[in-house]
Amino acid sequence: MTNTWLPPAEYVETLPRATAYACLYFTDTAGRALQLRAAYLGERWQWPGGNMDPGETPWETAVRECREETGIVFTGEPRLLGTHFATDRGAEWPANRIGFIFDGGELTDEQIAGLVLDPREHSEYRLGTLEEWEREMEPREFTRLAEIDRARRTGMTVYVETDPDED
């Protein structure tokens, strides 16, 4: 750290890089978590959401991405379940990632049956209990899911960090 004042544009260049994403966490009426299988990045399971566009708020991102990825036009109020910080993964993702996970509530059977996935982004959706998801997911990814589910059940917002060395 230097004591020399820098103009904002120069100062920002000295800071760590980060991208931000936002998503919605849905369950069905039985409490099973909805996830989408990515058609990229090793076919990881993820929630409806994505990276923020310039000028967009996290809430706007979550609602837009949900509509684009599932066809669901979400009209609920913003309720933050948690934030997620992932450290730089080098060549895989050369920046830190900051995520905002909002509560999408419970989907009815009709809403689930009406999901429309973009095959360029997701190959399938699935509903599962935490026990089922734990068998399907990398430990680091499952920890995030379990913490967000806990936040939904307890009403307490969570903060989750993941590190590339945790797998």
XYZ file of C-alpha atoms in Angstrom:
167
model
C 0.000 0.000 0.000
C 1.316 3.375 -0.943
C 0.519 6.732 0.608
C 0.443 8.294 -2.847
C -3.004 9.343 -4.024
C -4.043 7.858 -7.362
C -6.873 8.964 -9.617
C -9.799 6.498 -9.324
C -9.190 4.848 -12.713
C -5.556 4.152 -11.828
C -6.382 3.015 -8.307
C -8.977 0.535 -9.577
C -6.297 -1.047 -11.775
C -4.346 -1.957 -8.610
C -7.272 -3.879 -7.050
C -7.946 -7.619 -7.334
C -10.242 -8.552 -10.208
C -13.682 -9.965 -9.480
C -16.843 -10.815 -11.351
C -20.303 -10.869 -9.812
C -23.207 -13.216 -10.378
C -26.722 -13.523 -8.996
C -29.239 -16.344 -8.942
C -32.493 -17.611 -7.479
C -32.787 -20.641 -5.211
C -35.998 -22.594 -5.745
C -37.445 -25.678 -4.128
C -40.560 -27.638 -4.933
C -43.415 -27.920 -2.429
C -41.656 -30.934 -0.847
C -38.538 -28.851 -0.134
C -36.351 -30.453 -2.810
C -33.799 -28.072 -4.356
C -34.017 -27.259 -8.075
C -30.764 -27.192 -9.993
C -29.822 -26.959 -13.661
C -27.013 -28.948 -15.288
C -24.714 -26.585 -17.158
C -23.964 -27.499 -20.750
C -20.437 -26.145 -20.146
C -17.887 -25.954 -17.279
C -17.834 -29.663 -16.670
C -21.621 -29.934 -16.581
C -21.826 -28.606 -13.012
C -25.138 -28.267 -11.231
C -26.196 -24.681 -10.607
C -29.154 -22.447 -9.840
C -30.937 -20.259 -12.380
C -28.692 -17.218 -12.621
C -25.583 -15.801 -14.170
C -23.079 -12.984 -14.432
C -24.146 -9.395 -13.986
C -24.309 -7.191 -17.049
C -22.908 -3.635 -16.890
C -25.295 -1.307 -15.055
C -27.357 -4.171 -13.635
C -28.050 -4.781 -9.947
C -27.728 -8.273 -8.465
C -31.526 -8.527 -8.149
C -32.072 -7.488 -11.788
C -29.494 -10.070 -12.842
C -31.146 -12.898 -10.888
C -34.600 -12.148 -12.328
C -33.318 -11.704 -15.906
C -31.168 -14.821 -15.861
C -33.978 -16.898 -14.337
C -36.315 -15.838 -17.157
C -33.686 -16.529 -19.822
C -32.665 -19.908 -18.411
C -36.009 -21.375 -17.287
C -38.826 -19.278 -18.742
C -39.965 -18.356 -15.206
C -40.968 -14.703 -14.920
C -40.234 -14.146 -11.239
C -42.337 -11.428 -9.623
C -41.484 -11.933 -5.947
C -39.640 -9.542 -3.690
C -35.866 -9.677 -3.236
C -34.899 -11.761 -0.201
C -31.181 -12.432 0.038
C -30.337 -15.899 1.334
C -26.600 -15.529 1.120
C -23.481 -14.266 -0.538
C -20.727 -16.409 -1.957
C -17.074 -15.575 -2.487
C -14.875 -17.829 -4.614
C -11.170 -17.203 -4.968
C -9.391 -16.855 -8.282
C -9.072 -20.265 -9.973
C -6.237 -19.313 -12.310
C -6.745 -20.274 -15.936
C -10.175 -21.807 -15.221
C -11.557 -18.462 -14.006
C -8.851 -15.783 -13.588
C -10.762 -13.552 -11.152
C -12.490 -13.793 -7.814
C -16.259 -14.400 -8.000
C -18.852 -12.759 -5.792
C -22.357 -14.209 -5.808
C -25.737 -13.103 -4.512
C -28.236 -15.917 -3.949
C -31.873 -14.853 -3.579
C -34.888 -16.853 -2.416
C -37.074 -17.864 -5.335
C -39.571 -19.619 -3.093
C -41.443 -22.826 -3.839
C -42.392 -23.872 -7.347
C -45.640 -25.693 -7.993
C -45.777 -28.872 -10.050
C -47.264 -26.802 -12.903
C -44.394 -24.307 -12.810
C -41.847 -27.120 -12.816
C -43.574 -28.837 -15.738
C -43.445 -25.528 -17.636
C -39.673 -25.025 -17.328
C -38.043 -24.288 -20.676
C -34.264 -24.666 -20.760
C -31.940 -23.109 -23.313
C -29.962 -26.148 -24.558
C -26.912 -23.933 -25.186
C -26.775 -23.267 -21.426
C -28.396 -26.232 -19.646
C -28.997 -29.836 -20.580
C -31.459 -30.776 -17.812
C -33.025 -29.781 -14.535
C -33.454 -31.899 -11.461
C -35.066 -31.706 -8.040
C -33.381 -33.449 -5.140
C -32.993 -33.651 -1.398
C -29.746 -32.524 0.170
C -28.783 -36.172 0.628
C -29.311 -36.817 -3.087
C -27.395 -33.687 -4.097
C -24.472 -34.546 -1.848
C -23.887 -37.710 -3.917
C -24.044 -35.723 -7.201
C -21.896 -32.692 -6.462
C -18.305 -31.766 -5.685
C -17.905 -31.084 -1.948
C -17.207 -27.368 -2.458
C -20.332 -26.938 -4.584
C -22.458 -29.000 -2.211
C -21.369 -26.901 0.781
C -22.745 -23.809 -0.935
C -26.053 -25.582 -1.627
C -26.357 -26.849 1.958
C -25.617 -23.412 3.419
C -28.163 -21.685 1.175
C -30.763 -24.312 2.042
C -30.020 -23.719 5.741
C -30.462 -19.970 5.224
C -33.876 -20.590 3.656
C -34.971 -22.839 6.545
C -33.671 -20.631 9.370
C -34.295 -17.179 7.916
C -30.659 -16.271 8.621
C -28.514 -14.929 5.769
C -25.266 -16.852 5.195
C -21.838 -16.032 3.829
C -19.988 -18.841 2.055
C -16.373 -18.883 0.854
C -14.973 -21.501 -1.472
C -11.378 -22.030 -2.401
C -10.068 -23.924 -5.460
C -8.078 -26.224 -3.177
C -11.179 -27.527 -1.353
C -12.127 -30.213 -3.884
